[in-house]
Amino acid sequence: MQKFTFVTPGRVSMEWGGATNGHLADEAKRLGSRPLVVAGSSLAKSGILDAILASLHKAGLSPTVHTGVPPEPDLDALQAAMNAAEGADSVIAIGGGSVLDVAKGAAALGGTGHDARAYHSGKVNVPETVSRPILAVPTTAGTGSEATWVGVYTDKEAKRKASIRGGAMMPVTAFLDAELTVSCPPAVTAYSGMDAFVQAVEAYTSIGANPLTDSLSGKATKLISDSVVNAFGAPQSRQPREDMLLGSYLAGVALNTSRLGLVHGLAHPIGAITGAPHGLLCGLLMPAVTRFNAMSDLGNDPIRFMTGMKYDQIASGIIMFAENYMTGLGAETVAKYSERILRMLEIPSRLSEIGLREEHLDAVAKEAMSSGSTKANPRPVTEADARAVLESCL
Ligand SMILES: [Fe+2]
């Protein structure tokens, strides 16, 4: 018996070069005439932002611009964008996950009479109805933020990283132009690529998965595992860039309904302490969490049995291990594959390398227990389990 509600952007448009050839402006025109453009600073420096703004003016729009969103954004960054959005009738978000998250929050929460902290602490709920439609244009592949109603922000004072979510934060349109991802620095391609891979796997194996999300996250694991190394090693090559952007979008659509797992439950509190990039942390934690989820004894529990089968299905699609693949060893294959691509993508494998210390582990494990991602993990997690996983990665 199935019971779920599936929410997704109403429209998705994919086109190589579409951001600068006028087609993005055509999409923007459908949503409003006074958009706030929230853009990443690298986009401004490269001149691409100027080209996009010129096409918006040519289409008869009157955009204002907000830049300067920091990586792993805090509540001050969200508040500044909320203030900038007050006079706008729509928001165009062009950037990596941090920019998209801030822009989505700005669109939904700006001018509501409550500040960013009130939403982050959970005192006030995000409006369900869209007041400023959002056009989301990712420049990394990615967080999948263009496909979700979630934003993640850090409360620096409380050293707490948590999400804000709600209907008004869902983009009305996602615009996928993989040409924008070509200029990503190698480290950003690596970190965001691992985030996309982990999100696809966690969405697929989550206890919140359903047949709709499975069809998307299953396809995403295949697209991403086929292309993540090539997108890093041959950055100008078009096919891996397109496959990565599509894969991260599909994973984003899936996770918005299915939610994620223990990797994300742990990555947020570690990120709040260390400031390490989210995708780096996701990659680093993936092998240990996958082994924690591995179930050698499938038993009679239907969820455990299904989880084992799902890891088998992911493993069977991973080309570089296909010849060694054996049924029932799917989780170990996924863990080994993750370790191998972490090395290829030059991502650290120990938490001590990014500044986490033994004395932090109790607090991280405790904070991870309140995360919706941890609660969606296929194997139930105790605080002691979470600490043991962390210790194995130290
Ligand atoms: Fe993520």
GROMACS .gro file of C-alpha atoms and ligand atoms in nm:
model
  395
    1MET     CA    1   0.000   0.000   0.000
    2GLN     CA    2   0.142   0.338  -0.098
    3LYS     CA    3   0.082   0.675   0.065
    4PHE     CA    4   0.284   0.975  -0.043
    5THR     CA    5   0.266   1.326  -0.181
    6PHE     CA    6   0.508   1.407  -0.460
    7VAL     CA    7   0.605   1.772  -0.515
    8THR     CA    8   0.827   1.896  -0.796
    9PRO     CA    9   0.901   2.215  -0.995
   10GLY     CA   10   0.614   2.270  -1.237
   11ARG     CA   11   0.842   2.314  -1.535
   12VAL     CA   12   1.193   2.207  -1.625
   13SER     CA   13   1.386   2.326  -1.927
   14MET     CA   14   1.721   2.178  -2.034
   15GLU     CA   15   1.937   2.334  -2.304
   16TRP     CA   16   2.313   2.370  -2.352
   17GLY     CA   17   2.376   2.746  -2.384
   18GLY     CA   18   2.015   2.833  -2.298
   19ALA     CA   19   2.112   3.075  -2.018
   20THR     CA   20   2.280   3.319  -2.255
   21ASN     CA   21   2.095   3.273  -2.586
   22GLY     CA   22   1.774   3.443  -2.466
   23HIS     CA   23   1.576   3.133  -2.368
   24LEU     CA   24   1.635   3.187  -1.995
   25ALA     CA   25   1.493   3.537  -2.037
   26ASP     CA   26   1.185   3.384  -2.208
   27GLU     CA   27   1.132   3.166  -1.901
   28ALA     CA   28   1.186   3.462  -1.666
   29LYS     CA   29   0.924   3.665  -1.853
   30ARG     CA   30   0.659   3.407  -1.765
   31LEU     CA   31   0.712   3.475  -1.392
   32GLY     CA   32   0.733   3.852  -1.348
   33SER     CA   33   0.871   4.183  -1.476
   34ARG     CA   34   1.085   4.296  -1.177
   35PRO     CA   35   1.300   3.993  -1.090
   36LEU     CA   36   1.569   3.992  -0.823
   37VAL     CA   37   1.867   3.808  -0.974
   38VAL     CA   38   2.065   3.631  -0.701
   39ALA     CA   39   2.394   3.523  -0.857
   40GLY     CA   40   2.726   3.368  -0.758
   41SER     CA   41   3.031   3.594  -0.756
   42SER     CA   42   3.220   3.377  -1.010
   43LEU     CA   43   2.935   3.430  -1.255
   44ALA     CA   44   2.973   3.806  -1.216
   45LYS     CA   45   3.351   3.789  -1.267
   46SER     CA   46   3.330   3.568  -1.578
   47GLY     CA   47   3.098   3.810  -1.760
   48ILE     CA   48   2.821   3.550  -1.791
   49LEU     CA   49   2.603   3.747  -1.549
   50ASP     CA   50   2.632   4.057  -1.772
   51ALA     CA   51   2.524   3.851  -2.074
   52ILE     CA   52   2.222   3.717  -1.884
   53LEU     CA   53   2.126   4.063  -1.756
   54ALA     CA   54   2.151   4.201  -2.110
   55SER     CA   55   1.911   3.932  -2.234
   56LEU     CA   56   1.669   4.011  -1.948
   57HIS     CA   57   1.670   4.384  -2.037
   58LYS     CA   58   1.622   4.294  -2.404
   59ALA     CA   59   1.314   4.091  -2.305
   60GLY     CA   60   1.169   4.402  -2.137
   61LEU     CA   61   1.240   4.306  -1.776
   62SER     CA   62   1.376   4.535  -1.503
   63PRO     CA   63   1.608   4.317  -1.294
   64THR     CA   64   1.791   4.410  -0.975
   65VAL     CA   65   2.098   4.211  -0.871
   66HIS     CA   66   2.213   4.061  -0.541
   67THR     CA   67   2.556   3.895  -0.522
   68GLY     CA   68   2.806   3.810  -0.248
   69VAL     CA   69   2.640   3.495  -0.108
   70PRO     CA   70   2.913   3.307   0.086
   71PRO     CA   71   2.965   2.930   0.063
   72GLU     CA   72   2.777   2.735   0.333
   73PRO     CA   73   2.563   3.047   0.395
   74ASP     CA   74   2.467   3.180   0.736
   75LEU     CA   75   2.152   3.358   0.854
   76ASP     CA   76   2.301   3.704   0.786
   77ALA     CA   77   2.345   3.607   0.420
   78LEU     CA   78   1.985   3.485   0.406
   79GLN     CA   79   1.855   3.802   0.575
   80ALA     CA   80   2.046   4.029   0.333
   81ALA     CA   81   1.889   3.851   0.036
   82MET     CA   82   1.543   3.860   0.200
   83ASN     CA   83   1.577   4.239   0.231
   84ALA     CA   84   1.689   4.266  -0.134
   85ALA     CA   85   1.387   4.064  -0.252
   86GLU     CA   86   1.124   4.292  -0.097
   87GLY     CA   87   1.071   4.508  -0.407
   88ALA     CA   88   1.086   4.218  -0.654
   89ASP     CA   89   0.796   4.022  -0.806
   90SER     CA   90   1.004   3.712  -0.884
   91VAL     CA   91   1.350   3.568  -0.811
   92ILE     CA   92   1.603   3.430  -1.058
   93ALA     CA   93   1.860   3.218  -0.874
   94ILE     CA   94   2.181   3.147  -1.069
   95GLY     CA   95   2.463   2.972  -0.888
   96GLY     CA   96   2.571   2.675  -0.680
   97GLY     CA   97   2.371   2.523  -0.398
   98SER     CA   98   2.450   2.804  -0.153
   99VAL     CA   99   2.325   3.073  -0.393
  100LEU     CA  100   2.013   2.872  -0.479
  101ASP     CA  101   1.931   2.807  -0.113
  102VAL     CA  102   1.967   3.175  -0.022
  103ALA     CA  103   1.764   3.289  -0.324
  104LYS     CA  104   1.483   3.044  -0.248
  105GLY     CA  105   1.467   3.164   0.111
  106ALA     CA  106   1.472   3.527  -0.005
  107ALA     CA  107   1.183   3.469  -0.246
  108ALA     CA  108   0.964   3.291   0.008
  109LEU     CA  109   1.048   3.481   0.327
  110GLY     CA  110   1.137   3.839   0.223
  111GLY     CA  111   0.872   4.091   0.332
  112THR     CA  112   0.675   3.845   0.547
  113GLY     CA  113   0.738   4.046   0.866
  114HIS     CA  114   0.954   3.774   1.024
  115ASP     CA  115   1.332   3.755   1.016
  116ALA     CA  116   1.555   3.467   0.902
  117ARG     CA  117   1.621   3.351   1.258
  118ALA     CA  118   1.248   3.308   1.331
  119TYR     CA  119   1.218   3.063   1.041
  120HIS     CA  120   1.546   2.883   1.116
  121SER     CA  121   1.452   2.822   1.479
  122GLY     CA  122   1.119   2.676   1.371
  123LYS     CA  123   0.915   2.945   1.552
  124VAL     CA  124   0.745   3.045   1.225
  125ASN     CA  125   0.644   2.821   0.936
  126VAL     CA  126   0.735   2.894   0.573
  127PRO     CA  127   0.430   3.008   0.372
  128GLU     CA  128   0.286   2.730   0.157
  129THR     CA  129   0.168   2.959  -0.123
  130VAL     CA  130   0.416   3.104  -0.371
  131SER     CA  131   0.433   3.483  -0.348
  132ARG     CA  132   0.745   3.536  -0.561
  133PRO     CA  133   0.792   3.263  -0.821
  134ILE     CA  134   1.145   3.124  -0.840
  135LEU     CA  135   1.341   3.042  -1.156
  136ALA     CA  136   1.635   2.825  -1.044
  137VAL     CA  137   1.946   2.793  -1.262
  138PRO     CA  138   2.218   2.569  -1.113
  139THR     CA  139   2.582   2.633  -1.207
  140THR     CA  140   2.708   2.322  -1.026
  141ALA     CA  141   2.595   1.959  -1.044
  142GLY     CA  142   2.506   1.954  -0.766
  143THR     CA  143   2.296   1.988  -0.471
  144GLY     CA  144   1.972   1.947  -0.662
  145SER     CA  145   1.851   2.261  -0.484
  146GLU     CA  146   1.678   2.369  -0.807
  147ALA     CA  147   1.436   2.079  -0.751
  148THR     CA  148   1.361   2.107  -0.378
  149TRP     CA  149   1.173   2.327  -0.132
  150VAL     CA  150   1.461   2.304   0.116
  151GLY     CA  151   1.743   2.545   0.200
  152VAL     CA  152   2.026   2.478   0.446
  153TYR     CA  153   2.172   2.764   0.652
  154THR     CA  154   2.413   2.794   0.943
  155ASP     CA  155   2.331   2.980   1.264
  156LYS     CA  156   2.688   3.090   1.343
  157GLU     CA  157   2.610   3.195   1.701
  158ALA     CA  158   2.452   2.860   1.788
  159LYS     CA  159   2.696   2.670   1.560
  160ARG     CA  160   2.393   2.496   1.418
  161LYS     CA  161   2.332   2.404   1.055
  162ALA     CA  162   1.968   2.331   0.980
  163SER     CA  163   1.717   2.346   0.697
  164ILE     CA  164   1.421   2.571   0.631
  165ARG     CA  165   1.156   2.418   0.408
  166GLY     CA  166   0.810   2.482   0.273
  167GLY     CA  167   0.589   2.516  -0.033
  168ALA     CA  168   0.680   2.876  -0.119
  169MET     CA  169   1.047   2.775  -0.154
  170MET     CA  170   0.983   2.529  -0.441
  171PRO     CA  171   1.109   2.672  -0.772
  172VAL     CA  172   0.832   2.716  -1.029
  173THR     CA  173   1.085   2.654  -1.306
  174ALA     CA  174   1.422   2.477  -1.311
  175PHE     CA  175   1.649   2.575  -1.599
  176LEU     CA  176   1.934   2.331  -1.671
  177ASP     CA  177   2.214   2.474  -1.886
  178ALA     CA  178   2.514   2.245  -1.842
  179GLU     CA  179   2.741   2.493  -2.021
  180LEU     CA  180   2.730   2.699  -1.699
  181THR     CA  181   2.897   2.412  -1.509
  182VAL     CA  182   3.203   2.397  -1.740
  183SER     CA  183   3.386   2.679  -1.562
  184CYS     CA  184   3.350   2.514  -1.216
  185PRO     CA  185   3.688   2.486  -1.040
  186PRO     CA  186   3.796   2.117  -1.016
  187ALA     CA  187   3.737   2.100  -0.639
  188VAL     CA  188   3.381   2.230  -0.680
  189THR     CA  189   3.311   1.974  -0.955
  190ALA     CA  190   3.442   1.701  -0.722
  191TYR     CA  191   3.257   1.807  -0.407
  192SER     CA  192   2.927   1.883  -0.576
  193GLY     CA  193   2.955   1.561  -0.779
  194MET     CA  194   2.993   1.354  -0.463
  195ASP     CA  195   2.700   1.537  -0.305
  196ALA     CA  196   2.491   1.445  -0.609
  197PHE     CA  197   2.601   1.079  -0.596
  198VAL     CA  198   2.532   1.047  -0.224
  199GLN     CA  199   2.194   1.220  -0.259
  200ALA     CA  200   2.095   0.982  -0.539
  201VAL     CA  201   2.192   0.674  -0.334
  202GLU     CA  202   2.037   0.802  -0.009
  203ALA     CA  203   1.714   0.904  -0.185
  204TYR     CA  204   1.699   0.556  -0.345
  205THR     CA  205   1.761   0.364  -0.021
  206SER     CA  206   1.565   0.596   0.214
  207ILE     CA  207   1.267   0.457   0.403
  208GLY     CA  208   1.068   0.744   0.245
  209ALA     CA  209   1.130   0.619  -0.110
  210ASN     CA  210   0.831   0.533  -0.329
  211PRO     CA  211   0.796   0.409  -0.689
  212LEU     CA  212   0.802   0.764  -0.828
  213THR     CA  213   1.118   0.865  -0.643
  214ASP     CA  214   1.280   0.526  -0.718
  215SER     CA  215   1.244   0.579  -1.091
  216LEU     CA  216   1.425   0.913  -1.062
  217SER     CA  217   1.692   0.835  -0.802
  218GLY     CA  218   1.770   0.498  -0.963
  219LYS     CA  219   1.834   0.670  -1.296
  220ALA     CA  220   2.033   0.941  -1.114
  221THR     CA  221   2.272   0.690  -0.953
  222LYS     CA  222   2.347   0.548  -1.298
  223LEU     CA  223   2.394   0.887  -1.472
  224ILE     CA  224   2.618   1.019  -1.194
  225SER     CA  225   2.832   0.709  -1.140
  226ASP     CA  226   2.891   0.693  -1.517
  227SER     CA  227   2.998   1.056  -1.547
  228VAL     CA  228   3.135   1.200  -1.219
  229VAL     CA  229   3.498   1.104  -1.283
  230ASN     CA  230   3.490   1.225  -1.646
  231ALA     CA  231   3.332   1.559  -1.547
  232PHE     CA  232   3.631   1.607  -1.314
  233GLY     CA  233   3.900   1.471  -1.547
  234ALA     CA  234   3.772   1.617  -1.876
  235PRO     CA  235   3.601   1.936  -1.757
  236GLN     CA  236   3.535   2.079  -2.105
  237SER     CA  237   3.360   1.764  -2.225
  238ARG     CA  238   2.989   1.819  -2.283
  239GLN     CA  239   2.834   1.472  -2.228
  240PRO     CA  240   2.951   1.415  -1.867
  241ARG     CA  241   2.855   1.771  -1.774
  242GLU     CA  242   2.503   1.721  -1.912
  243ASP     CA  243   2.466   1.379  -1.747
  244MET     CA  244   2.584   1.516  -1.412
  245LEU     CA  245   2.343   1.810  -1.424
  246LEU     CA  246   2.050   1.590  -1.520
  247GLY     CA  247   2.147   1.329  -1.258
  248SER     CA  248   2.172   1.584  -0.980
  249TYR     CA  249   1.836   1.733  -1.081
  250LEU     CA  250   1.668   1.388  -1.077
  251ALA     CA  251   1.821   1.313  -0.735
  252GLY     CA  252   1.693   1.651  -0.611
  253VAL     CA  253   1.337   1.579  -0.729
  254ALA     CA  254   1.352   1.238  -0.559
  255LEU     CA  255   1.497   1.351  -0.227
  256ASN     CA  256   1.240   1.628  -0.188
  257THR     CA  257   0.984   1.352  -0.128
  258SER     CA  258   1.191   1.054  -0.011
  259ARG     CA  259   1.439   1.248   0.207
  260LEU     CA  260   1.794   1.119   0.260
  261GLY     CA  261   1.995   0.917   0.513
  262LEU     CA  262   2.268   0.911   0.777
  263VAL     CA  263   2.540   1.070   0.558
  264HIS     CA  264   2.336   1.390   0.545
  265GLY     CA  265   2.234   1.359   0.910
  266LEU     CA  266   2.604   1.365   1.007
  267ALA     CA  267   2.733   1.606   0.740
  268HIS     CA  268   2.532   1.905   0.861
  269PRO     CA  269   2.659   1.917   1.223
  270ILE     CA  270   3.017   1.846   1.107
  271GLY     CA  271   2.986   2.128   0.854
  272ALA     CA  272   2.864   2.367   1.126
  273ILE     CA  273   3.175   2.293   1.335
  274THR     CA  274   3.445   2.270   1.068
  275GLY     CA  275   3.307   2.484   0.784
  276ALA     CA  276   3.414   2.206   0.543
  277PRO     CA  277   3.228   2.197   0.208
  278HIS     CA  278   2.909   1.993   0.226
  279GLY     CA  279   2.991   1.772  -0.074
  280LEU     CA  280   3.337   1.688   0.061
  281LEU     CA  281   3.178   1.570   0.387
  282CYS     CA  282   2.915   1.366   0.205
  283GLY     CA  283   3.182   1.186   0.004
  284LEU     CA  284   3.405   1.128   0.304
  285LEU     CA  285   3.123   0.976   0.513
  286MET     CA  286   2.972   0.764   0.234
  287PRO     CA  287   3.183   0.444   0.264
  288ALA     CA  288   3.138   0.415   0.642
  289VAL     CA  289   2.763   0.484   0.633
  290THR     CA  290   2.713   0.240   0.345
  291ARG     CA  291   2.891  -0.032   0.544
  292PHE     CA  292   2.676   0.054   0.848
  293ASN     CA  293   2.371   0.005   0.629
  294ALA     CA  294   2.502  -0.319   0.477
  295MET     CA  295   2.296  -0.612   0.589
  296SER     CA  296   2.467  -0.944   0.557
  297ASP     CA  297   2.167  -1.114   0.715
  298LEU     CA  298   1.867  -0.993   0.516
  299GLY     CA  299   1.633  -1.178   0.753
  300ASN     CA  300   1.257  -1.147   0.720
  301ASP     CA  301   1.232  -0.774   0.775
  302PRO     CA  302   1.090  -0.634   0.448
  303ILE     CA  303   1.268  -0.298   0.472
  304ARG     CA  304   1.605  -0.463   0.537
  305PHE     CA  305   1.547  -0.702   0.250
  306MET     CA  306   1.447  -0.418   0.016
  307THR     CA  307   1.750  -0.212   0.119
  308GLY     CA  308   1.986  -0.499   0.038
  309MET     CA  309   1.822  -0.538  -0.303
  310LYS     CA  310   1.852  -0.166  -0.370
  311TYR     CA  311   2.226  -0.161  -0.300
  312ASP     CA  312   2.252  -0.462  -0.534
  313GLN     CA  313   2.070  -0.268  -0.805
  314ILE     CA  314   2.297   0.037  -0.765
  315ALA     CA  315   2.608  -0.182  -0.767
  316SER     CA  316   2.501  -0.364  -1.083
  317GLY     CA  317   2.492  -0.030  -1.264
  318ILE     CA  318   2.841   0.078  -1.162
  319ILE     CA  319   3.048   0.000  -1.469
  320MET     CA  320   3.394  -0.016  -1.316
  321PHE     CA  321   3.289  -0.288  -1.072
  322ALA     CA  322   3.038  -0.472  -1.287
  323GLU     CA  323   3.271  -0.765  -1.363
  324ASN     CA  324   3.328  -0.832  -0.990
  325TYR     CA  325   2.970  -0.779  -0.884
  326MET     CA  326   2.793  -1.055  -0.689
  327THR     CA  327   2.434  -1.048  -0.564
  328GLY     CA  328   2.413  -0.971  -0.191
  329LEU     CA  329   2.738  -0.772  -0.194
  330GLY     CA  330   2.584  -0.455  -0.333
  331ALA     CA  331   2.648  -0.233  -0.030
  332GLU     CA  332   3.015  -0.337  -0.009
  333THR     CA  333   3.052  -0.269  -0.382
  334VAL     CA  334   2.901   0.078  -0.342
  335ALA     CA  335   3.134   0.146  -0.044
  336LYS     CA  336   3.442   0.033  -0.242
  337TYR     CA  337   3.335   0.235  -0.545
  338SER     CA  338   3.293   0.543  -0.322
  339GLU     CA  339   3.644   0.496  -0.178
  340ARG     CA  340   3.787   0.465  -0.526
  341ILE     CA  341   3.625   0.778  -0.665
  342LEU     CA  342   3.713   0.976  -0.352
  343ARG     CA  343   4.079   0.904  -0.432
  344MET     CA  344   4.029   0.991  -0.800
  345LEU     CA  345   3.855   1.317  -0.708
  346GLU     CA  346   4.126   1.399  -0.449
  347ILE     CA  347   3.879   1.418  -0.158
  348PRO     CA  348   4.012   1.354   0.197
  349SER     CA  349   3.910   1.027   0.358
  350ARG     CA  350   3.955   1.115   0.729
  351LEU     CA  351   3.758   1.364   0.939
  352SER     CA  352   4.075   1.462   1.126
  353GLU     CA  353   4.207   1.602   0.795
  354ILE     CA  354   3.931   1.863   0.792
  355GLY     CA  355   3.962   1.969   1.156
  356LEU     CA  356   3.717   1.741   1.340
  357ARG     CA  357   3.849   1.608   1.670
  358GLU     CA  358   3.754   1.335   1.916
  359GLU     CA  359   3.604   1.592   2.154
  360HIS     CA  360   3.348   1.693   1.887
  361LEU     CA  361   3.206   1.344   1.831
  362ASP     CA  362   2.948   1.334   2.113
  363ALA     CA  363   2.796   1.666   2.007
  364VAL     CA  364   2.785   1.568   1.637
  365ALA     CA  365   2.625   1.231   1.714
  366LYS     CA  366   2.366   1.399   1.939
  367GLU     CA  367   2.279   1.666   1.681
  368ALA     CA  368   2.253   1.404   1.404
  369MET     CA  369   1.975   1.227   1.593
  370SER     CA  370   1.733   1.519   1.545
  371SER     CA  371   1.788   1.529   1.168
  372GLY     CA  372   1.510   1.420   0.932
  373SER     CA  373   1.778   1.262   0.715
  374THR     CA  374   1.894   1.035   0.998
  375LYS     CA  375   1.534   0.935   1.063
  376ALA     CA  376   1.496   0.834   0.696
  377ASN     CA  377   1.807   0.612   0.699
  378PRO     CA  378   1.722   0.253   0.597
  379ARG     CA  379   1.885   0.105   0.909
  380PRO     CA  380   1.759   0.256   1.235
  381VAL     CA  381   2.033   0.467   1.398
  382THR     CA  382   2.107   0.510   1.771
  383GLU     CA  383   2.330   0.786   1.907
  384ALA     CA  384   2.594   0.522   1.983
  385ASP     CA  385   2.572   0.398   1.621
  386ALA     CA  386   2.623   0.752   1.490
  387ARG     CA  387   2.925   0.802   1.717
  388ALA     CA  388   3.075   0.469   1.609
  389VAL     CA  389   3.042   0.567   1.241
  390LEU     CA  390   3.214   0.900   1.314
  391GLU     CA  391   3.492   0.733   1.508
  392SER     CA  392   3.560   0.497   1.218
  393CYS     CA  393   3.611   0.803   0.993
  394LEU     CA  394   3.833   1.001   1.232
  395FE      FE  395   2.362   1.707   0.005
   0.00000   0.00000   0.00000
